[in-house]
Coordinates of C-alpha atoms in Angstrom, one line a residue:
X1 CA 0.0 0.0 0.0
X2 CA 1.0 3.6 -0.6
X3 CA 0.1 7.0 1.8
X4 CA -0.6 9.4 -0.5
X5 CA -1.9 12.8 -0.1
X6 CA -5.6 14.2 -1.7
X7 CA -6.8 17.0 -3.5
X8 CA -10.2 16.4 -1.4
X9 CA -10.7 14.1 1.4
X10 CA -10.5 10.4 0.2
X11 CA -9.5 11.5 -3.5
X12 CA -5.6 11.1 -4.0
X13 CA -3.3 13.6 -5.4
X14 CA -2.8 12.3 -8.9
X15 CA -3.0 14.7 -11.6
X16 CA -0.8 15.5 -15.3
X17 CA 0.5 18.7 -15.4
X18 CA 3.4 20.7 -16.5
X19 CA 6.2 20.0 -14.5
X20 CA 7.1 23.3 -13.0
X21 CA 10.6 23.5 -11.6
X22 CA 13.9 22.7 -12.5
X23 CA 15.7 20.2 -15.2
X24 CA 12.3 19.4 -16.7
X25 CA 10.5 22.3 -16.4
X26 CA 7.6 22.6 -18.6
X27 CA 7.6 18.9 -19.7
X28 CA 4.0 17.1 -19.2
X29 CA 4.3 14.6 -16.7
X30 CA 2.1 12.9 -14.4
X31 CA 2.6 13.9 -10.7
X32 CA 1.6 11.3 -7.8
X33 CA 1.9 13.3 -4.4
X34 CA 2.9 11.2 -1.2
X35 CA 2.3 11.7 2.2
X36 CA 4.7 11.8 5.5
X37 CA 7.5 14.1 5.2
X38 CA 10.5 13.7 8.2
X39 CA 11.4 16.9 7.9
X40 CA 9.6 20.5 8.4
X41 CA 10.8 23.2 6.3
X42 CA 8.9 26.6 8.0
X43 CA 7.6 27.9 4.4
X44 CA 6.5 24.5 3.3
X45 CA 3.8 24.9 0.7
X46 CA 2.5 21.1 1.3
X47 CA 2.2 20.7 4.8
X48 CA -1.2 18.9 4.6
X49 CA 1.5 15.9 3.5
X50 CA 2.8 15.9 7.1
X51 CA 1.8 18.9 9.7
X52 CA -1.2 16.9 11.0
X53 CA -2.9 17.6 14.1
X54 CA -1.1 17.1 17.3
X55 CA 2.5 17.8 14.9
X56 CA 4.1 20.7 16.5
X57 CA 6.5 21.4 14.5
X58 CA 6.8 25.0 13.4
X59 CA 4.8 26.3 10.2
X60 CA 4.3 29.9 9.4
X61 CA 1.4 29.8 8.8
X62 CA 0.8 27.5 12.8
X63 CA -2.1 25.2 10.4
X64 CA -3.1 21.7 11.5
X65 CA -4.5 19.3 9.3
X66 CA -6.9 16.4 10.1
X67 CA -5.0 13.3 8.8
X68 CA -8.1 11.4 7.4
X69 CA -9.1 13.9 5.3
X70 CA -6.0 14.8 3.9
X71 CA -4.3 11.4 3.4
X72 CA -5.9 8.0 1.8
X73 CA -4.3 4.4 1.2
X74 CA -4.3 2.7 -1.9
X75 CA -2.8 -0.4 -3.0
X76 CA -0.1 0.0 -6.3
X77 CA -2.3 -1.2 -9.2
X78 CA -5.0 1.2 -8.0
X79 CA -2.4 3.7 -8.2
X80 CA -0.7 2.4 -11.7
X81 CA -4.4 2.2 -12.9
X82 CA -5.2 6.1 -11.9
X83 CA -1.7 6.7 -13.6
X84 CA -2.0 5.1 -16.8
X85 CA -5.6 6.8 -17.5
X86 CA -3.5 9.7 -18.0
X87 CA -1.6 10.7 -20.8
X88 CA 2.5 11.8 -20.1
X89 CA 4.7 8.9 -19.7
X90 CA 6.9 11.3 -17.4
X91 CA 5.9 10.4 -13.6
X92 CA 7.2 12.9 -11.1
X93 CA 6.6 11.4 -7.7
X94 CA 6.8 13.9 -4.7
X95 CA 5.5 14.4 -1.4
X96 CA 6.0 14.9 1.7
X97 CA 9.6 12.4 1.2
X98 CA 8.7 9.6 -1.0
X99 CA 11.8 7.6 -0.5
X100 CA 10.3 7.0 2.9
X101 CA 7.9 4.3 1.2
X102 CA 10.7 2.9 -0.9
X103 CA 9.3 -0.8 -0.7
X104 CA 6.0 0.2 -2.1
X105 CA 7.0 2.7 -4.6
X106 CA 9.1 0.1 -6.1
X107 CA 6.2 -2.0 -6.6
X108 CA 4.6 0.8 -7.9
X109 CA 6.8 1.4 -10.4
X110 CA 7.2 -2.0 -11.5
X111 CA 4.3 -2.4 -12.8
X112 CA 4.7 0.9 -15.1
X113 CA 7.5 -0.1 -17.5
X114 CA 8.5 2.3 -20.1
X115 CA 7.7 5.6 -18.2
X116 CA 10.4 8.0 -17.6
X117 CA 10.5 8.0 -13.7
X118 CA 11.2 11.4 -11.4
X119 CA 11.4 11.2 -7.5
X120 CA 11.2 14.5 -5.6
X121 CA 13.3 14.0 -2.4
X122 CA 14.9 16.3 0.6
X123 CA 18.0 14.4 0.0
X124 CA 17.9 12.5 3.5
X125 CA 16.6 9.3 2.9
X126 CA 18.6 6.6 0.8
X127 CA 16.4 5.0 -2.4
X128 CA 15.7 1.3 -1.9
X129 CA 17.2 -1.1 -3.9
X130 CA 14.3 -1.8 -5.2
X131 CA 13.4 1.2 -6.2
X132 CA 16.6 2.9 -7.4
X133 CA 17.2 0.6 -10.2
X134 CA 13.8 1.9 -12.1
X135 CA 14.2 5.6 -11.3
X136 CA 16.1 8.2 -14.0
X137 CA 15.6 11.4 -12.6
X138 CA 16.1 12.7 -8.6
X139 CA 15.1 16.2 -8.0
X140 CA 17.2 16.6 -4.4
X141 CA 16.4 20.0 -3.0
X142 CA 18.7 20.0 0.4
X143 CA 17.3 22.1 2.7
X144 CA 19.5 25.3 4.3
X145 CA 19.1 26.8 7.5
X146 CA 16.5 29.3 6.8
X147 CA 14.3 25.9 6.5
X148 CA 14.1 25.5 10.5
X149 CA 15.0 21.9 9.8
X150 CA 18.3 21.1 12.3
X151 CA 21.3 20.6 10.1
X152 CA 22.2 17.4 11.3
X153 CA 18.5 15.9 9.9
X154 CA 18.6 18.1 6.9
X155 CA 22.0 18.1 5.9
X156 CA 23.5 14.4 6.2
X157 CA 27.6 14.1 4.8
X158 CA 26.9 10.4 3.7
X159 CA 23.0 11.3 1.7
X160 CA 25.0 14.4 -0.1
X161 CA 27.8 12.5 -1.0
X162 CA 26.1 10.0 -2.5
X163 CA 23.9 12.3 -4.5
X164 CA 26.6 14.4 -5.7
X165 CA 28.1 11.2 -7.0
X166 CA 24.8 10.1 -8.5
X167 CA 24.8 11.4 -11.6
X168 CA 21.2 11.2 -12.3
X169 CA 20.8 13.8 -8.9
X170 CA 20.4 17.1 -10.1
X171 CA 20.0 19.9 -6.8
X172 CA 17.6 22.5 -6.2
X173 CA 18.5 25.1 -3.8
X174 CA 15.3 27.2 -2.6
X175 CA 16.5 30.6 -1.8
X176 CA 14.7 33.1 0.6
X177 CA 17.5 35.6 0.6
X178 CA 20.8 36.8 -1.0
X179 CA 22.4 35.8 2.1
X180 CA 20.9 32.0 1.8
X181 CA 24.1 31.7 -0.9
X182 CA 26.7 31.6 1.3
X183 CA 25.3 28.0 2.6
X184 CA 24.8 27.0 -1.2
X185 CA 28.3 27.2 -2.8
X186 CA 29.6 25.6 0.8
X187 CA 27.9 22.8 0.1
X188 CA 28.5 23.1 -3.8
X189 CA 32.2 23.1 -3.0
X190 CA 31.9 20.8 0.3
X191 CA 30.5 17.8 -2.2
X192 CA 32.2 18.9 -5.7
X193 CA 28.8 19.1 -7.2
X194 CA 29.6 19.9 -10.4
X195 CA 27.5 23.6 -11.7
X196 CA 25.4 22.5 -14.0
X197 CA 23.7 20.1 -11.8
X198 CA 22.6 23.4 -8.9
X199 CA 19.5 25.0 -9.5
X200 CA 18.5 28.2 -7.3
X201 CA 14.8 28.5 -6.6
X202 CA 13.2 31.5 -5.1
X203 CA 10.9 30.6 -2.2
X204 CA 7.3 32.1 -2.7
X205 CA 4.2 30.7 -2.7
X206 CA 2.6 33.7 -5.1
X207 CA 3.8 35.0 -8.5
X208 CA 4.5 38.4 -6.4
X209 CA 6.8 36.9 -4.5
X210 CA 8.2 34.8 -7.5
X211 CA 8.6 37.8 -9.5
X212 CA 10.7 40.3 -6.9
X213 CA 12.8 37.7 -6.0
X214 CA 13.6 36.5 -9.4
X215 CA 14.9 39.4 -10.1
X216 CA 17.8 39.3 -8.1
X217 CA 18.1 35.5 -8.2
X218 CA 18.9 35.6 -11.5
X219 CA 22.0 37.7 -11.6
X220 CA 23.2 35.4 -8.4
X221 CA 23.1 32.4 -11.3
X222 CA 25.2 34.5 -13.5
X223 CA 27.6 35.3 -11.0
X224 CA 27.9 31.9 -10.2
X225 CA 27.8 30.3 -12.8
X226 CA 24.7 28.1 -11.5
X227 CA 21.3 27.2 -13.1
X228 CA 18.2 29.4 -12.7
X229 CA 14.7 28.1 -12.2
X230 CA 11.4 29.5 -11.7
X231 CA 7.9 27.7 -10.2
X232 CA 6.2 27.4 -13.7
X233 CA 2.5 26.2 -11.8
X234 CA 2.8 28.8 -9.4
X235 CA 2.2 31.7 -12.2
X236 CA 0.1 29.1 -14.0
X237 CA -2.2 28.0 -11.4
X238 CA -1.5 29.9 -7.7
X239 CA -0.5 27.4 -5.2
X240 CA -2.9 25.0 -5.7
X241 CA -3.5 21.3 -5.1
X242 CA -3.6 18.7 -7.8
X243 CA -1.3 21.5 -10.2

């Protein structure tokens, strides 16, 4: 069985979209959203995929979410079934942390040969054996101190030097301020993670916030040398689920 998260209570978060950050942004995919994250980044715009009620853990915006409505199990051909009904044979699995139901997603995905397979990932967990074999894409986004996530759960030497040796790993670096850069080419240089695999990401949930940060974001690429990327479904669609 898989824990995913739902668009409405007891109706899963599968949808096709455009993807809308980073290596393979603007591609159709499929997206299948899982639930349970181990981390809690402060600005998180899914925390219906973990902050639950009784979950303390700080959120700026201090919500609790009622688990049964906002999280539903379903075996893996129920979810391979919902899949295939759609049309892009790019899946994008995100959560929440979906490495943390490695076992299942592996099923999962074995029974969807010939689709071009993202995972989404906080870059904390290590893939299953099972599951890494079938996967050609991870989207790690390490989290930085502005987070609120400890740095010795977000930020683990063995996870980041496996990734930066993993050259299907390609980094996304959410960036809040100018300042946030520092931490960035640390690790960059820390893990030789070569430039053209570190994308910079502004954090904002609205295209206003998208848009002013953007603006200096991009020159911070061009100074160093790094890869600029914007959050294509946020000016598309406002932060929305099932988008």
């Amino acid at each position: 069985m898989l824990t995913l998260a739902t668009t409405t209570p007891g109706e899963p978060e599968i949808f096709a979209s455009l993807q809308g950050e980073g290596l393979s942004l603007g591609r159709p995919s499929t997206f299948v959203r899982l639930s349970r994250c181990n981390l809690a980044c402060q600005w998180c715009d899914t925390a219906y995929t973990w902050r639950f009620e009784g979950d303390n853990r700080p959120h700026r915006d201090a919500l609790a979410f009622d688990r049964t409505q906002n999280q539903v199990a379903l075996s893996e051909e129920d979810v391979a079934a919902r899949i295939t009904a759609l049309s892009p044979d790019r899946l994008v699995v995100t959560g929440g942390e979906p490495l943390l139901q490695g076992p299942a997603l592996a099923r999962l995905l074995a029974l969807l040969p010939g689709m071009h397979v993202e995972i989404e990932t906080n870059g904390t967990v290590a893939p299953h054996p099972a599951l890494d074999g079938l996967v050609h894409q991870y989207n790690v986004s390490p989290k930085l101190a502005h987070s609120g996530n400890p740095a010795d759960l977000a930020l683990m030497p063995e996870r980041l030097q496996a990734w930066a040796t993993d050259p299907r790993a390609v980094f996304k670096f959410v960036i809040a301020q100018a300042a946030d850069m520092a931490q960035v080419l640390g690790l960059q240089r820390d893990y030789a993670i070569p430039a053209d695999r570190v994308f910079l990401m502004a954090e904002g949930r609205t295209p206003a916030e998208l848009a002013a940060r953007n603006r200096w974001l991009a020159q911070l690429c061009l100074d160093h040398g790094l890869r600029f990327t914007d959050r294509l479904h946020i000016h598309l669609y406002g932060d929305t689920r099932g988008t």
